Coordinates of C-alpha atoms in Angstrom, one line a residue:
X1 CA -32.2 15.4 19.3
X2 CA -33.3 14.8 15.9
X3 CA -31.5 12.2 14.3
X4 CA -31.6 14.6 10.3
X5 CA -29.7 13.9 7.1
X6 CA -27.5 16.8 6.1
X7 CA -24.6 17.3 3.3
X8 CA -21.3 19.1 4.5
X9 CA -20.6 19.5 0.7
X10 CA -22.2 18.9 -2.6
X11 CA -22.1 15.8 -4.9
X12 CA -23.2 12.4 -4.9
X13 CA -25.7 10.6 -2.7
X14 CA -22.8 9.5 -0.8
X15 CA -22.5 13.3 0.9
X16 CA -25.0 12.2 3.0
X17 CA -25.0 12.2 6.7
X18 CA -27.1 11.7 10.2
X19 CA -26.3 12.9 12.3
X20 CA -28.4 13.7 15.8
X21 CA -28.8 17.4 16.4
X22 CA -31.0 19.8 19.0
X23 CA -34.7 20.5 18.1
X24 CA -34.5 23.6 20.5
X25 CA -37.7 25.4 20.5
X26 CA -39.8 27.4 18.5
X27 CA -40.1 31.1 18.1
X28 CA -42.5 33.8 16.6
X29 CA -44.3 32.9 14.0
X30 CA -42.5 28.9 14.4
X31 CA -43.9 25.6 15.1
X32 CA -42.2 22.0 16.0
X33 CA -43.6 19.2 14.0
X34 CA -42.3 15.7 14.9
X35 CA -41.7 14.1 11.0
X36 CA -44.1 10.8 10.4
X37 CA -43.3 10.5 7.2
X38 CA -40.6 12.5 4.7
X39 CA -40.8 12.9 0.9
X40 CA -38.4 13.1 -1.7
X41 CA -38.3 15.8 -4.6
X42 CA -36.3 16.0 -8.1
X43 CA -35.4 19.4 -6.5
X44 CA -33.6 18.0 -3.9
X45 CA -31.6 16.2 -5.8
X46 CA -30.9 19.8 -7.1
X47 CA -29.9 21.0 -3.9
X48 CA -27.5 18.2 -3.0
X49 CA -25.4 18.2 -6.3
X50 CA -24.8 22.0 -6.0
X51 CA -27.7 23.0 -8.5
X52 CA -29.2 24.9 -6.3
X53 CA -26.5 26.3 -4.1
X54 CA -26.4 26.1 -0.2
X55 CA -24.5 27.6 2.6
X56 CA -22.9 23.9 4.1
X57 CA -23.7 22.3 6.3
X58 CA -27.2 21.6 5.8
X59 CA -30.5 19.7 6.5
X60 CA -32.2 18.1 3.5
X61 CA -35.4 17.1 2.1
X62 CA -38.4 19.8 1.9
X63 CA -41.0 18.8 2.7
X64 CA -42.9 16.3 4.9
X65 CA -45.6 15.5 7.5
X66 CA -46.9 14.6 11.2
X67 CA -47.9 16.5 13.7
X68 CA -47.8 19.8 15.1
X69 CA -45.4 19.3 18.9
X70 CA -45.6 23.0 19.4
X71 CA -47.1 26.6 18.4
X72 CA -44.5 30.0 18.1
X73 CA -45.9 33.0 19.7
X74 CA -48.2 34.7 16.3
X75 CA -49.3 30.7 15.2
X76 CA -53.0 30.7 14.7
X77 CA -53.8 28.1 12.2
X78 CA -51.8 25.5 13.4
X79 CA -52.1 24.2 17.4
X80 CA -50.9 21.3 19.2
X81 CA -51.9 18.2 18.3
X82 CA -53.1 18.9 15.0
X83 CA -51.3 16.6 11.7
X84 CA -49.8 18.6 9.5
X85 CA -47.9 18.8 6.0
X86 CA -45.3 21.0 4.0
X87 CA -43.6 21.5 1.1
X88 CA -41.7 24.8 2.5
X89 CA -37.9 26.5 2.6
X90 CA -35.7 26.2 4.3
X91 CA -34.2 22.0 3.6
X92 CA -34.7 20.3 6.4
X93 CA -37.6 17.6 6.4
X94 CA -34.8 15.1 6.4
X95 CA -35.0 14.3 9.9
X96 CA -36.9 13.1 13.0
X97 CA -38.7 16.6 14.2
X98 CA -37.7 19.9 13.3
X99 CA -38.4 23.6 14.2
X100 CA -39.5 25.6 10.8
X101 CA -41.6 28.4 9.9
X102 CA -45.1 27.9 9.8
X103 CA -47.2 30.0 7.7
X104 CA -46.9 27.1 4.7
X105 CA -47.1 24.1 7.2
X106 CA -50.8 23.5 6.2
X107 CA -53.6 21.1 7.9
X108 CA -53.6 17.4 7.0
X109 CA -57.2 15.9 7.4
X110 CA -58.3 12.8 8.9
X111 CA -59.1 12.0 5.4
X112 CA -55.0 11.7 4.2
X113 CA -52.4 9.1 5.9
X114 CA -49.3 10.7 6.8
X115 CA -47.3 9.1 3.7
X116 CA -49.4 10.4 1.4
X117 CA -48.8 13.8 2.8
X118 CA -45.6 14.1 3.4
X119 CA -46.2 12.4 -0.9
X120 CA -48.5 14.6 -2.1
X121 CA -47.7 18.3 -1.2
X122 CA -45.0 19.6 -3.2
X123 CA -46.1 17.7 -6.2
X124 CA -49.7 18.1 -5.7
X125 CA -49.0 21.7 -5.0
X126 CA -47.2 22.1 -8.2
X127 CA -49.5 20.4 -10.3
X128 CA -52.4 22.9 -9.0
X129 CA -50.1 26.1 -10.1
X130 CA -49.1 24.4 -13.6
X131 CA -53.1 23.5 -14.2
X132 CA -55.1 26.9 -12.3
X133 CA -52.2 29.8 -11.8
X134 CA -49.6 29.7 -15.0
X135 CA -51.9 29.0 -17.5
X136 CA -54.9 28.5 -16.8
X137 CA -57.0 25.5 -18.5
X138 CA -59.8 24.7 -19.1
X139 CA -61.6 21.3 -20.4
X140 CA -60.6 20.3 -24.0
X141 CA -57.3 22.0 -23.4
X142 CA -54.4 19.5 -25.1
X143 CA -51.9 19.3 -22.7
X144 CA -47.3 17.7 -23.3
X145 CA -46.7 17.0 -20.0
X146 CA -43.4 15.6 -19.4
X147 CA -41.8 12.2 -17.6
X148 CA -45.7 11.1 -16.9
X149 CA -45.8 8.2 -15.1
X150 CA -42.9 10.3 -12.1
X151 CA -44.8 11.6 -8.8
X152 CA -45.7 15.2 -10.5
X153 CA -46.7 13.3 -13.6
X154 CA -49.3 11.0 -12.1
X155 CA -51.2 13.6 -10.2
X156 CA -51.6 15.4 -12.9
X157 CA -52.5 12.9 -15.4
X158 CA -55.6 12.5 -12.7
X159 CA -56.5 16.4 -12.3
X160 CA -56.0 17.0 -16.5
X161 CA -58.7 13.6 -16.3
X162 CA -60.5 15.1 -13.6
X163 CA -60.6 18.4 -14.9
X164 CA -61.5 17.0 -18.8
X165 CA -57.7 18.0 -19.9
X166 CA -56.9 16.0 -22.3
X167 CA -53.2 15.0 -21.6
X168 CA -50.6 13.5 -23.6
X169 CA -47.5 12.3 -21.6
X170 CA -44.6 11.0 -22.4
X171 CA -42.1 8.3 -20.4
X172 CA -38.8 5.8 -20.4
X173 CA -40.5 2.6 -21.3
X174 CA -43.4 1.0 -21.8
X175 CA -44.4 -0.2 -18.6
X176 CA -44.1 3.5 -17.3
X177 CA -47.0 5.0 -20.8
X178 CA -49.4 2.3 -19.6
X179 CA -48.4 3.5 -15.4
X180 CA -49.6 7.0 -17.2
X181 CA -53.1 6.1 -19.3
X182 CA -53.5 3.9 -16.0
X183 CA -53.6 7.4 -14.0
X184 CA -55.5 9.3 -16.7
X185 CA -52.9 10.2 -19.1
X186 CA -55.5 9.8 -22.5
X187 CA -52.4 8.9 -24.4
X188 CA -48.6 8.3 -23.7
X189 CA -46.0 8.0 -25.7
X190 CA -41.9 6.4 -25.0
X191 CA -39.5 9.0 -26.2
X192 CA -37.1 6.3 -26.5
X193 CA -38.7 4.8 -29.3
X194 CA -41.2 6.3 -30.7
X195 CA -39.8 9.8 -32.3
X196 CA -42.3 11.8 -29.8
X197 CA -42.4 15.3 -31.4
X198 CA -44.3 13.9 -34.7
X199 CA -46.6 11.8 -32.5
X200 CA -47.8 15.4 -30.8
X201 CA -48.7 16.3 -33.9
X202 CA -50.4 13.3 -35.3
X203 CA -52.5 13.5 -31.9
X204 CA -53.8 17.1 -32.9
X205 CA -54.1 16.3 -36.6
X206 CA -51.1 19.1 -36.9
X207 CA -51.6 21.6 -34.8
X208 CA -49.4 21.5 -31.9
X209 CA -50.9 21.9 -27.8
X210 CA -52.2 24.1 -25.7
X211 CA -49.2 24.4 -23.1
X212 CA -46.3 22.8 -22.9
X213 CA -45.4 21.3 -18.6
X214 CA -42.0 19.8 -19.3
X215 CA -39.6 19.3 -16.0
X216 CA -37.2 17.0 -18.4
X217 CA -35.6 20.7 -19.4
X218 CA -32.2 20.2 -22.0
X219 CA -33.3 17.4 -23.5
X220 CA -37.2 18.4 -23.9
X221 CA -36.1 21.5 -24.9
X222 CA -36.2 22.0 -28.4
X223 CA -38.9 19.1 -29.5
X224 CA -41.2 20.6 -26.3
X225 CA -41.3 24.0 -28.9
X226 CA -42.2 22.3 -31.7
X227 CA -45.3 20.9 -29.9
X228 CA -46.9 23.5 -29.5
X229 CA -49.7 25.3 -31.2
X230 CA -49.4 28.9 -32.2
X231 CA -49.7 31.2 -29.0
X232 CA -49.0 28.0 -26.8
X233 CA -47.7 28.7 -23.9
X234 CA -43.7 26.4 -22.3
X235 CA -43.9 26.2 -18.7
X236 CA -40.2 24.8 -17.9
X237 CA -40.4 23.9 -14.8
X238 CA -37.9 21.4 -13.2
X239 CA -34.0 20.6 -14.8
X240 CA -33.2 16.5 -14.5
X241 CA -31.9 16.1 -17.6
X242 CA -29.6 19.2 -17.6
X243 CA -30.5 22.7 -17.5
X244 CA -31.5 24.5 -20.9
X245 CA -29.2 26.3 -22.6
X246 CA -29.3 30.1 -23.7
X247 CA -31.2 30.6 -27.3
X248 CA -32.5 33.7 -28.9
X249 CA -35.3 34.7 -27.6
X250 CA -36.3 35.6 -31.2
X251 CA -37.1 31.3 -31.5
X252 CA -40.4 32.2 -30.4
X253 CA -41.3 34.3 -32.6
X254 CA -41.2 32.4 -35.6
X255 CA -42.5 29.2 -33.7
X256 CA -45.5 31.3 -33.2
X257 CA -46.1 33.5 -31.3
X258 CA -44.4 31.1 -28.1
X259 CA -45.0 32.0 -24.4
X260 CA -42.2 30.8 -22.5
X261 CA -42.3 30.7 -18.5
X262 CA -39.9 29.5 -16.0
X263 CA -42.5 29.2 -12.5
X264 CA -41.2 28.3 -9.4
X265 CA -43.5 26.6 -6.1
X266 CA -42.0 28.8 -4.1
X267 CA -42.8 31.9 -5.8
X268 CA -46.3 31.2 -5.4
X269 CA -46.3 29.4 -1.3
X270 CA -44.7 32.7 -0.5
X271 CA -47.8 34.2 0.5
X272 CA -49.1 31.8 3.7
X273 CA -53.1 32.2 2.2
X274 CA -52.7 31.8 -1.4
X275 CA -50.2 28.2 0.5
X276 CA -53.0 27.0 2.2
X277 CA -55.1 28.1 -0.7
X278 CA -53.4 25.9 -2.5
X279 CA -53.1 22.8 0.1
X280 CA -56.6 22.8 0.0
X281 CA -57.6 22.2 -3.6
X282 CA -54.8 19.6 -3.3
X283 CA -57.0 18.2 -0.2
X284 CA -60.5 18.0 -2.0
X285 CA -58.4 16.6 -4.1
X286 CA -57.4 13.8 -3.5
X287 CA -60.9 13.7 -0.6
X288 CA -63.2 13.0 -3.1
X289 CA -60.9 10.6 -4.7
X290 CA -60.7 12.3 -7.4
X291 CA -56.7 11.8 -7.4
X292 CA -54.8 9.5 -5.6
X293 CA -51.5 10.0 -4.2
X294 CA -49.4 6.5 -5.8
X295 CA -46.7 5.5 -3.3
X296 CA -44.2 4.2 -5.7
X297 CA -41.1 3.4 -3.4
X298 CA -40.8 3.4 0.5
X299 CA -37.2 3.8 1.4
X300 CA -36.2 4.3 6.1
X301 CA -34.9 7.5 6.7
X302 CA -31.1 5.7 7.8
X303 CA -31.7 4.3 3.7
X304 CA -32.1 7.7 2.4
X305 CA -28.3 7.1 0.4
X306 CA -30.3 4.5 -1.5
X307 CA -33.5 6.2 -2.1
X308 CA -31.8 9.0 -3.7
X309 CA -29.8 6.9 -6.0
X310 CA -33.2 5.1 -6.7
X311 CA -35.0 8.4 -7.0
X312 CA -31.0 10.1 -10.2
X313 CA -30.9 6.9 -11.6
X314 CA -35.2 7.4 -12.6
X315 CA -35.6 4.2 -11.3
X316 CA -38.3 5.3 -9.0
X317 CA -42.1 5.7 -10.1
X318 CA -45.0 8.0 -8.6
X319 CA -44.0 8.6 -5.8
X320 CA -41.6 8.2 -3.4
X321 CA -40.8 8.3 0.3
X322 CA -38.5 8.1 3.4
X323 CA -40.4 6.2 6.6
X324 CA -39.9 7.1 10.5

């Protein structure tokens, strides 16, 4: 049996219920993992609210790290006793242990702690595909990154610095802006006190940025398009402020033949080999010190309601983990 956080109805943080569930044995292509730490992500909020509906009741959580406890037939990249971490469907990471598909579970190097592993996989592999697979960037390019002091944002700031990419971040307070700059952002704009679109134009000599990476959604979408240079790429990869409303596609032509995409990490990691390569690239960044995992908050698994309230209120910085 394993203590597990489930929801029986979509809604607010108080929907969480802690129950003991039978873990069972792994079948073909599966592993059983005993968790040491669990990562929280904003996609968890979307799923809990019902923005990404699930068949209920359902366990929650997309990311964790721990020790492989049992291995089903056909699994060759992991063995019992291995340290491992993952970001993966289906949800179920908010638990002491679980059985899950093995393809997206990745070896965790000894030089990376369980808490770091739990905090880095979904966010870090998101940054990996944003910088290397969606619109490949090179040294000297300029990126506008919203929510630069969040879990994904602080990793993106460091990733950009390590590759010579100029990152202009946005955040909601002066303290968060300073945190983003401390982690590698070239500039960080306070969207509550500055006209950030005008400031982006000033910082790029009126040209605009090569790429916008926007997980905020509705509140920043129009400004993001207005911050791009001609032929620039808009990457909308989240909806923290709500979904982007329908728009006339012709506006992209009027604003300079802009490009737009709405990727998800799950498309990228659906292929086993790609997933493992992305995890290896991320681990290399962490092991060399180019990217440090900032864990701003720690909660016990039993405090999942409190953790979600903090995450949803944007009271967190860096990554948040649940401890077992």
